[in-house]
């Protein structure tokens, strides 16, 4: 396994400041030397290649166009353990799924920079005749080989690599011709690692963001994206948006100006629509305050990220509703799951079918918007009152430096996320669903939500506890984790 | 009220954890909470736990059983040789369960189960396993263990 | 083939008046003599049987309970050509589909009172080992045998028999223990027949409604239901509601007080919700004016009734959205279709899956209502302004008798429906979808819609014509018929 | 612009109608409209048309072809002996198409097609047939008819 954190020579004092050119050049040399395919990365060649691509294969341009046209694009997830399988998958998602954006999900060894294990996984996959890895070992194949994926499909491609260690995967992905990369320092470190420090996670993404800016300086606009879904487990909009703001400020600090914001669906029509609007506005508000008024921050809505039902027919409703929620909410794209979700990585067929179901749902949503609904307004305003006190406190704690503030806030529990595997997070904040299906804060931990806001959440949750006849407490949170995976007999008992 | 540890199962010490590079902590954590409430003693290793750490923790805490979670699909690679590590450590009789989404993709369960039993796990649990079911099986298995058998029928 | 219209001896002057007891007794004798199983109908025995059923097997009671609890029940369609197949189907819909209401759809020969042909169809089905009929030959089997269907499933059962000749099917169905019957004189005669006169169709349903009232007099409340979907082909809410009001007044005249109203989904979130509310309110308004303030008139929303997509994945989105629309609109039940719709009568499995997908969609809709939206209010108010002038004119034309007014209004084109197969209907009214996905009136024919309303419809449709670059005319209506059956490539071309 | 009748197909007279107790008129009506616009002469019998009425209309109007629709599933029963009626009437060479949802349920199309061809239809069309396709086939079939063949390859 290679070192996750940058070597000492290039380790700057930790801050949100832009990494200076010379230091970054040294960092890149060190980074690219960590695995043989790093040597294949040639920035000049990569820039030329990106410039040679038509606008419809550049994710930044495609997101901007969709935003201008009021469209909601579809994007699946998808990664298999060998180049052949991955080529076939991406072609199927394009051809049979009509995906507007094609993905390459990396395998979990690659995510953890265990490239030798990934290599072994390829061999095992070839031996077994099926993928033994849960994604594509992008770094092992390297940029030259991975470019075949870009050439195979006439759509923009994005790297999906849920990791806090994106430095080499990012270099390889961009050099291969991927024009999008999902991941961020705060969001992924708190939800994808156990022992990595938040600081190192942020540093790693500062590298990636700085790399994105380097391409930008060379005239290539790439799309960076923040994964606000975190642990995917009942994340209320406010918590997702707080992390979105922090990560967006960090990215902007490195020079990123095309920064997507992902929001996991709560599966509530009003809460999701309010969240999508609030997210973009609040991120813009803080970016503008910080002097980055020129950043483009489209919102992507994600199909339900928690536990799925074990019945395909039930799951189909989540797939379709996922399209409805994204489109009605005004998201610029939706990231899809499939009816196989509760069981395992979907076959290309199941993946493509879910894309089509979602696309039809988007069509059916027409131009419907619910922004005029009083309930929508109430929720949107509520999100603002939840988010601002936390973000303001984070900025305060950093004495103006958002990177520093973030670390301190995590330590203090001011920034917190539910169900975190990371040992440095308090993970005391706990969400649950209220009687109307809204995700609310059951336990705030040490997050400084205003008192009246918390009272409101508690009142709504007490209503649910009373309805369900359970005690007001942790059980509400646990049953909310299971909820969507329950059988219909349990969810809607016969009259 | 939910299932409870009974008979010889009461107070047994179980190690829980998510093996390999797998970060899916929710299932393991909820399982740990439920087992604790049911009367087991729990040592939770959390997410991203190397196979060796399970053995180390078992020795250090003198555990009675291991509850390996694997959700992300690569469990089939991560779990190879898991039983051997315990045999090498002189814990050949350790009760070892594995549960979650053990393989990549939606595969036939009986086939998947066979593969994991062949790897040396005492039991493998499919997706959609709830804590109550696990507790009942633990009760049964600890019961027959006092009679010298490995696991209950 | 038996006679469709009642014999002369019992032919009263045509009016909306309640059929007198003695005349009705004579009518029943004549009717039951038309086919051997008619002799099995024993009203006293049937009344006792209905009284012996628990409330949860009585559709009237079940609809009232759902209304009180704010639930949206699910009901499939389903009929196969032999008793064995029908038993198996109903059990599957109950057990695997969790249907709240189980159906028996009759075959098209039975609907047209061609009972010998139905008999032959049973034989053919047995020979072929699969159903050669598109439904269950209820009259051929008769009430005694059909009761096995009622006994097989612990849910309320409804007869679905799209016909203008329900007299014997109704007798057999109610005597067997079915507690619901779908169909009505105006709606079905205009959409299911070619040469039958509207008058005879209404007379036939007056018989059925009078029979329902007879059970009521004996203490058994049965659920009658109006099929507002008509030809299922882009029926705008106003036209469905006009027919609902007319048919409800006719039924109330015979003594019916539990009268469901079906509305085909337009597949527009706002238009459907507005239609569901407006339908119940307007029917109540006219019933109350006519002195029937005590009628219960719950609304049932129907999965898309027009042409379905030929791709299962696309169809799944229509299934799921159908649940969403019904639940958000506040319908008391939803009648489902399946992913097989474009191809043929679904297998029990496909039928059950669609029920589960729909049920999950209903769950996901939580308690969401959009009645506060300005757009909802505008649409609902618009429907009122469309419906009242037509209904008022119909009543006027009948000099106070709705039956007489209906015939005159159909002749004059004041009452009209799109795509009617019936030669007596002008069928000059033509709907089309506007640019926002609302169904609008493209050509009003001779229906007396207010001028400003028609201007509004035209303006909206011209917007669509401009967007699609087609002439403002019939092509808009034809392409609206095909719309939902088009491929996704056509509906949402790649960016 | 949509497909047009060409060559020997131009001006041909076609009977349309929905056979049996079938009330599905929309497809037949839209097809009739499209065929008329394409340059065929159309005699539309509408919904719920007994088999015999097609023959009667064919004789009365000296039609060149018959476009039978069947949507409701019972076409397999209604269409038996349809060709025989034309043979009996001395119209054995009549060009007869059938289209719609011809059988009950979602069945394999090649199998369904075979059944209807065996019943004597010159062509059978599956669900999701559009008027343009029908016009092209009509053009081809009327073209080969002048050469004495029954239908085009
Ligand atoms: C939430 C979630 C996430 C969250 C995890 C948050 C966290 N830190 O825990 C996030 C978003 C971070 C995530 C990430 C990823 N995920 Co994920 N995730 C899920 C999801 C939707 C729900 C899991 C969950 O929490 N369920 C609720 C808990 C309560 O149930 P449970 O985990 O199943 O555990 C129960 C039982 O299984 C059992 N059990 C569990 N362990 C054990 C052990 C024993 C001994 C016993 C007896 C029983 C038992 O008891 C538990 C309690 O009832 C599942 C799909 C699903 N189930 O719907 C996918 C899923 C597990 N994820 C998957 C994948 C692939 C990933 C990623 C690689 C991302 C990707 N595809 O791009 C990354 C992995 C990152 C990494 N390095 O590990 C796949 C695994 C595929 C496969 N096996 O073929 C799944 C199945 C989705 C899919 N169909 O593709 N994921
Ligand atoms: C609208 C509709 C109705 C309307 C019909 C209104 C009317 N008067 O026309 C209503 C609601 C009244 C109705 C009633 C019934 N229907 Co219906 N209906 C439909 C639906 C949803 C759309 C049909 C339609 O109009 N399509 C649009 C037109 C433009 O397309 P089309 O009809 O397919 O015709 C095109 C082609 O097929 C082709 N074509 C047609 N005819 C011919 C002929 C030739 C020679 C050629 C070359 C081509 C050709 O060209 C046409 C133009 O492109 C279909 C399912 C679907 N397709 O989604 C079911 C469907 C046809 N109905 C069906 C059934 C069973 C019924 C009922 C028995 C009700 C029931 N299940 O409870 C009754 C029948 C009543 C009766 N006695 O006939 C079934 C038939 C089942 C089967 N074959 O296995 C279907 C397939 C639904 C299903 N999956 O169950 N229905």
XYZ file of C-alpha atoms in Angstrom, chain C:
495
model
C -77.403 -13.413 -29.136
C -80.057 -12.161 -26.729
C -81.900 -8.917 -26.930
C -80.023 -5.962 -25.608
C -83.010 -3.737 -24.850
C -85.804 -4.625 -22.429
C -88.962 -6.074 -23.968
C -91.811 -3.727 -24.817
C -94.106 -4.798 -21.986
C -91.841 -3.293 -19.371
C -90.646 -0.366 -21.436
C -91.546 2.747 -19.492
C -91.547 6.182 -21.013
C -87.939 7.309 -20.928
C -87.121 9.501 -17.916
C -84.866 9.791 -14.918
C -87.657 8.702 -12.593
C -87.267 5.759 -10.299
C -88.559 2.534 -11.832
C -91.711 1.551 -9.912
C -91.508 -1.622 -7.835
C -93.952 -3.675 -9.864
C -92.493 -2.742 -13.206
C -89.059 -3.519 -11.899
C -90.183 -6.928 -10.674
C -91.492 -7.702 -14.147
C -88.282 -6.418 -15.724
C -86.253 -8.683 -13.508
C -88.293 -11.742 -14.401
C -87.819 -11.070 -18.089
C -84.157 -10.389 -17.689
C -83.312 -13.431 -15.604
C -85.052 -15.651 -18.119
C -82.615 -14.731 -20.859
C -79.960 -17.312 -19.949
C -80.169 -20.465 -17.831
C -77.980 -19.223 -14.965
C -80.438 -16.352 -14.470
C -82.655 -18.853 -12.705
C -79.979 -19.300 -10.037
C -80.405 -15.705 -8.899
C -82.268 -15.693 -5.588
C -82.470 -12.221 -4.104
C -83.261 -13.333 -0.560
C -80.397 -15.769 -0.516
C -78.064 -13.161 -2.021
C -79.047 -10.563 0.557
C -78.387 -13.053 3.335
C -75.048 -13.933 1.844
C -73.982 -10.282 1.597
C -75.076 -9.747 5.182
C -72.978 -12.709 6.245
C -69.828 -11.131 4.797
C -67.543 -9.151 7.111
C -67.352 -5.391 6.501
C -63.877 -5.762 5.006
C -65.397 -7.774 2.141
C -67.998 -5.128 1.343
C -66.688 -2.584 -1.110
C -69.008 0.185 0.043
C -67.781 -0.127 3.591
C -64.172 -0.461 2.492
C -64.366 2.703 0.375
C -65.974 4.645 3.207
C -63.301 3.477 5.632
C -60.487 4.397 3.257
C -62.038 7.813 2.784
C -62.272 8.350 6.524
C -58.662 7.257 7.028
C -57.297 9.204 4.067
C -55.965 6.050 2.444
C -55.521 5.275 -1.231
C -56.484 1.659 -1.966
C -55.159 -0.393 -4.861
C -57.222 -2.356 -7.332
C -56.069 -4.175 -10.444
C -58.039 -5.337 -13.450
C -58.111 -9.019 -14.263
C -60.123 -11.692 -15.952
C -59.324 -15.052 -17.509
C -61.513 -17.404 -19.487
C -62.010 -20.283 -17.038
C -62.930 -20.607 -13.386
C -59.620 -22.268 -12.539
C -57.562 -19.521 -14.149
C -59.732 -16.843 -12.572
C -59.393 -18.333 -9.106
C -55.637 -18.521 -9.489
C -55.514 -14.945 -10.774
C -57.575 -13.487 -7.952
C -55.524 -15.328 -5.364
C -52.310 -14.042 -6.895
C -53.573 -10.458 -6.984
C -54.529 -10.763 -3.338
C -51.459 -12.594 -2.070
C -48.646 -11.358 -4.307
C -50.149 -8.048 -5.333
C -51.605 -7.089 -1.944
C -54.577 -5.697 -3.858
C -57.033 -3.983 -1.525
C -59.894 -4.729 -3.924
C -59.987 -7.784 -6.198
C -61.512 -7.620 -9.662
C -63.321 -9.844 -12.074
C -63.142 -8.466 -15.557
C -65.621 -10.123 -17.883
C -64.771 -11.164 -21.433
C -65.943 -9.119 -24.396
C -68.514 -11.680 -25.563
C -70.179 -11.592 -22.170
C -70.083 -7.812 -22.306
C -71.964 -7.938 -25.556
C -74.348 -10.586 -24.228
C -73.029 -13.151 -26.704
C -73.105 -15.839 -24.059
C -72.904 -18.768 -26.470
C -69.712 -17.364 -27.908
C -68.360 -16.986 -24.391
C -69.231 -20.620 -23.785
C -67.301 -21.612 -26.887
C -64.412 -19.453 -25.683
C -64.224 -21.416 -22.432
C -63.959 -24.648 -24.378
C -61.274 -23.164 -26.604
C -59.380 -21.933 -23.562
C -59.466 -25.343 -21.986
C -58.293 -26.887 -25.229
C -55.476 -24.395 -25.722
C -54.414 -24.512 -22.081
C -54.425 -20.715 -21.953
C -57.107 -18.061 -21.852
C -58.600 -17.387 -25.276
C -61.067 -14.944 -23.750
C -60.082 -11.500 -22.515
C -62.046 -11.907 -19.318
C -64.154 -14.185 -17.151
C -67.491 -15.364 -18.589
C -69.420 -14.501 -15.455
C -72.932 -15.066 -16.795
C -72.102 -18.427 -18.282
C -70.731 -19.672 -14.955
C -73.619 -18.109 -13.063
C -73.883 -16.911 -9.465
C -73.454 -20.229 -7.680
C -70.181 -21.097 -9.336
C -68.934 -17.517 -9.305
C -69.376 -17.399 -5.561
C -66.282 -19.549 -5.315
C -64.348 -16.483 -6.406
C -65.784 -14.489 -3.541
C -65.015 -17.248 -1.075
C -61.448 -17.624 -2.324
C -60.283 -14.173 -1.324
C -60.753 -12.220 1.909
C -61.137 -8.871 0.165
C -64.007 -6.985 -1.436
C -64.606 -7.909 -5.079
C -65.808 -5.788 -7.974
C -67.227 -6.705 -11.379
C -65.509 -4.896 -14.216
C -67.619 -5.306 -17.312
C -67.152 -2.583 -19.861
C -70.554 -2.844 -21.425
C -73.788 -1.044 -22.001
C -75.680 -4.242 -21.318
C -75.076 -4.942 -17.652
C -78.462 -6.265 -16.671
C -77.749 -9.946 -16.439
C -74.077 -9.601 -15.522
C -75.147 -7.301 -12.715
C -77.766 -9.725 -11.406
C -75.292 -12.597 -11.502
C -72.449 -10.587 -10.010
C -74.399 -9.208 -7.063
C -76.034 -12.586 -6.419
C -72.588 -14.222 -6.435
C -71.427 -11.821 -3.732
C -69.599 -9.113 -5.627
C -70.175 -5.871 -3.772
C -69.061 -3.518 -6.507
C -69.948 -2.990 -10.140
C -68.269 -0.613 -12.563
C -70.158 0.921 -15.443
C -72.727 3.546 -16.354
C -75.196 4.419 -19.043
C -73.743 7.542 -20.546
C -70.058 6.724 -20.164
C -70.062 3.184 -21.455
C -72.613 3.580 -24.207
C -70.642 6.405 -25.746
C -67.345 4.571 -25.517
C -68.070 0.823 -25.792
C -70.769 0.535 -28.440
C -71.234 1.385 -32.082
C -74.967 1.203 -32.742
C -76.715 0.936 -29.367
C -78.720 4.065 -28.653
C -77.721 6.213 -25.714
C -81.265 5.824 -24.489
C -81.047 2.044 -24.358
C -77.671 2.210 -22.661
C -79.090 4.488 -19.984
C -82.127 2.271 -19.572
C -79.889 -0.733 -19.036
C -77.956 1.019 -16.296
C -81.129 2.342 -14.718
C -81.977 -1.326 -14.283
C -78.645 -2.027 -12.618
C -78.906 1.022 -10.387
C -82.456 0.134 -9.461
C -81.217 -3.360 -8.581
C -78.525 -1.826 -6.392
C -81.215 0.192 -4.640
C -83.245 -2.956 -4.179
C -80.360 -4.497 -2.263
C -80.132 -1.266 -0.319
C -83.781 -1.471 0.610
C -82.967 -4.937 1.939
C -80.118 -3.568 4.035
C -77.164 -4.353 1.764
C -75.143 -1.406 0.552
C -73.374 -2.131 -2.716
C -70.827 0.066 -4.451
C -71.686 1.319 -7.910
C -69.057 3.082 -9.889
C -68.926 5.371 -12.894
C -66.167 4.839 -15.473
C -65.236 8.418 -16.292
C -62.376 7.220 -18.439
C -64.674 6.860 -21.463
C -62.509 6.013 -24.493
C -59.436 6.311 -22.311
C -57.918 8.444 -24.998
C -56.820 11.821 -23.673
C -60.083 12.584 -21.901
C -59.722 16.034 -20.298
C -61.027 16.186 -16.710
C -63.959 18.410 -17.643
C -65.433 15.856 -20.033
C -65.008 13.020 -17.572
C -66.627 15.081 -14.843
C -69.562 16.111 -16.998
C -70.334 12.448 -17.648
C -69.779 11.659 -13.972
C -72.370 14.221 -12.952
C -74.929 13.012 -15.474
C -74.440 9.353 -14.592
C -74.449 10.116 -10.857
C -77.752 11.964 -11.165
C -79.208 9.038 -13.108
C -78.005 6.533 -10.510
C -79.209 8.649 -7.606
C -82.603 8.791 -9.308
C -82.826 5.025 -8.988
C -81.826 5.159 -5.322
C -78.057 4.592 -5.401
C -76.178 6.319 -2.579
C -72.702 4.761 -2.786
C -71.380 5.820 -6.132
C -67.683 5.875 -6.999
C -66.279 8.202 -9.633
C -63.406 7.085 -11.801
C -61.034 9.521 -13.438
C -58.362 8.526 -15.930
C -55.045 10.114 -15.119
C -53.890 12.858 -17.433
C -50.388 12.127 -16.104
C -50.041 15.729 -14.999
C -49.462 16.119 -11.272
C -51.394 19.344 -10.985
C -54.163 18.632 -13.468
C -54.866 15.240 -11.912
C -54.953 16.528 -8.374
C -57.221 19.380 -9.398
C -59.450 16.964 -11.312
C -59.830 14.590 -8.389
C -60.884 17.387 -6.053
C -63.085 19.097 -8.607
C -64.802 15.856 -9.568
C -65.987 15.043 -6.091
C -67.013 18.604 -5.353
C -68.903 19.160 -8.579
C -70.713 15.823 -8.397
C -71.708 16.636 -4.824
C -72.828 20.085 -5.878
C -75.214 18.740 -8.518
C -76.386 15.804 -6.395
C -77.162 18.176 -3.553
C -79.007 20.547 -5.855
C -81.064 17.570 -7.052
C -81.857 16.602 -3.484
C -79.357 13.781 -2.987
C -77.100 15.333 -0.381
C -76.584 11.960 1.278
C -74.674 10.242 -1.512
C -71.124 9.031 -0.915
C -69.024 9.672 -4.029
C -65.352 8.729 -3.572
C -62.990 9.296 -6.480
C -60.851 6.527 -7.991
C -57.846 7.486 -10.072
C -56.895 5.284 -13.009
C -53.431 4.511 -14.256
C -52.876 6.021 -17.707
C -55.675 4.787 -19.976
C -54.182 5.718 -23.347
C -51.514 3.973 -25.388
C -48.594 2.700 -23.287
C -44.912 2.557 -24.112
C -43.605 -0.692 -25.596
C -40.611 -0.719 -23.247
C -41.161 -2.324 -19.838
C -38.752 0.039 -18.113
C -40.579 3.046 -19.467
C -43.915 1.498 -18.554
C -42.680 0.996 -14.984
C -42.429 4.774 -14.646
C -46.096 5.123 -15.649
C -47.065 2.470 -13.131
C -45.195 4.149 -10.302
C -46.275 7.653 -11.238
C -49.833 6.378 -11.354
C -49.551 5.621 -7.649
C -48.007 8.998 -6.953
C -50.702 10.887 -8.835
C -53.529 9.016 -7.144
C -52.112 9.475 -3.669
C -51.046 13.104 -3.996
C -54.380 13.866 -5.632
C -56.208 12.361 -2.689
C -57.998 9.607 -4.603
C -59.584 6.938 -2.417
C -58.380 4.189 -4.688
C -56.259 3.673 -7.766
C -56.926 1.172 -10.521
C -53.708 -0.230 -11.871
C -52.268 -1.361 -15.164
C -48.970 -3.192 -15.651
C -45.752 -3.076 -17.621
C -47.373 -5.493 -20.095
C -50.087 -2.998 -20.981
C -48.972 -2.177 -24.508
C -48.800 -5.850 -25.424
C -51.621 -7.745 -23.838
C -53.497 -8.814 -20.778
C -50.851 -9.154 -18.069
C -49.811 -12.397 -16.446
C -50.801 -12.655 -12.784
C -47.141 -11.984 -11.938
C -46.845 -8.795 -13.975
C -50.197 -7.659 -12.631
C -49.103 -8.290 -9.026
C -45.775 -6.546 -9.548
C -47.488 -3.430 -10.821
C -49.715 -3.484 -7.759
C -46.671 -3.567 -5.509
C -44.898 -0.812 -7.394
C -48.027 1.293 -7.150
C -48.424 0.551 -3.468
C -44.867 1.618 -2.765
C -45.427 4.813 -4.736
C -48.480 5.486 -2.595
C -46.388 4.977 0.509
C -43.760 7.365 -0.786
C -46.379 10.014 -1.415
C -46.860 10.281 2.356
C -49.478 12.863 3.226
C -48.405 15.310 0.569
C -51.149 17.495 -0.890
C -50.678 20.307 -3.380
C -54.000 22.061 -2.861
C -52.214 25.192 -1.699
C -50.417 25.701 -4.992
C -51.676 28.650 -7.007
C -51.406 26.513 -10.140
C -53.610 23.847 -8.556
C -56.199 26.453 -7.648
C -56.178 27.890 -11.143
C -56.729 24.469 -12.715
C -59.424 23.465 -10.306
C -61.290 26.680 -10.866
C -60.897 26.267 -14.611
C -62.464 22.806 -14.464
C -65.472 24.272 -12.703
C -65.857 26.894 -15.396
C -65.718 24.192 -18.056
C -68.110 21.734 -16.429
C -70.978 23.872 -15.183
C -72.060 25.435 -18.482
C -72.280 21.987 -20.100
C -74.159 20.319 -17.271
C -76.489 23.275 -16.864
C -77.280 23.154 -20.564
C -77.959 19.391 -20.385
C -80.385 19.865 -17.512
C -82.038 22.744 -19.325
C -82.467 20.695 -22.480
C -84.269 18.001 -20.501
C -86.657 20.476 -18.951
C -85.554 19.215 -15.575
C -85.179 15.532 -16.554
C -81.553 14.576 -16.770
C -82.223 11.398 -18.774
C -84.138 13.245 -21.456
C -81.657 16.120 -21.403
C -78.790 13.704 -21.917
C -80.246 12.234 -25.087
C -81.029 15.640 -26.525
C -77.608 16.944 -25.554
C -75.846 14.018 -27.219
C -77.861 14.545 -30.371
C -76.968 18.227 -30.370
C -73.301 17.600 -29.595
C -73.661 19.549 -26.363
C -72.556 16.366 -24.699
C -69.719 14.901 -26.683
C -66.701 12.690 -26.169
C -63.484 12.312 -28.140
C -62.743 9.225 -30.250
C -66.149 7.662 -29.680
C -66.956 4.456 -31.579
C -70.680 5.190 -31.191
C -72.325 6.418 -34.388
C -74.834 8.571 -32.539
C -72.150 10.668 -30.953
C -70.802 13.561 -32.957
C -67.374 12.912 -31.490
C -66.255 16.267 -32.764
C -64.619 17.388 -29.526
C -60.884 16.765 -29.772
C -58.306 17.042 -27.018
C -54.550 17.502 -27.220
C -51.705 18.088 -24.846
C -50.289 21.549 -24.359
C -46.651 22.494 -23.934
C -46.818 22.022 -20.172
C -48.373 18.573 -20.438
C -51.935 19.565 -19.628
C -54.753 18.022 -21.629
C -56.651 20.828 -23.335
C -59.523 21.159 -25.776
C -58.249 21.533 -29.309
C -61.680 21.462 -30.976
C -64.795 21.915 -28.831
C -67.194 20.611 -31.448
C -70.596 21.843 -30.329
C -69.917 21.714 -26.608
C -70.871 25.072 -25.069
C -67.625 25.892 -23.291
C -67.302 29.582 -22.382
C -65.405 31.664 -24.897
C -62.651 32.769 -22.536
C -62.020 29.178 -21.524
C -61.615 28.090 -25.114
C -59.312 31.004 -25.802
C -57.144 29.899 -22.940
C -57.010 26.312 -24.224
C -56.163 27.502 -27.704
C -53.431 29.789 -26.463
C -51.815 26.940 -24.522
C -52.038 24.594 -27.495
C -50.647 27.161 -29.880
C -47.659 27.433 -27.602
C -47.103 23.707 -28.036
C -47.592 23.837 -31.787
C -44.978 26.579 -31.967
C -42.560 24.637 -29.771
C -42.965 21.445 -31.779
C -42.970 23.237 -35.086
C -46.248 21.669 -36.225
C -49.393 23.283 -37.565
C -52.139 24.074 -35.069
C -54.636 21.363 -35.931
C -55.583 17.714 -35.834
C -51.973 16.577 -35.896
C -51.662 17.910 -32.322
C -54.443 15.543 -31.258
C -53.055 12.520 -33.104
C -49.530 13.000 -31.783
C -51.030 13.331 -28.301
C -52.619 9.894 -28.742
C -49.226 8.385 -29.522
C -47.175 10.470 -27.115
C -46.824 8.087 -24.191
C -46.133 5.140 -26.463
C -43.188 6.837 -28.117
C -39.634 5.744 -27.410
C -37.525 7.685 -24.970
C -35.205 8.622 -27.794
C -38.101 10.551 -29.250
C -39.501 11.934 -25.980
C -36.173 13.171 -24.610
C -33.558 13.235 -27.344
C -29.959 13.132 -26.148
C -28.635 16.580 -25.212
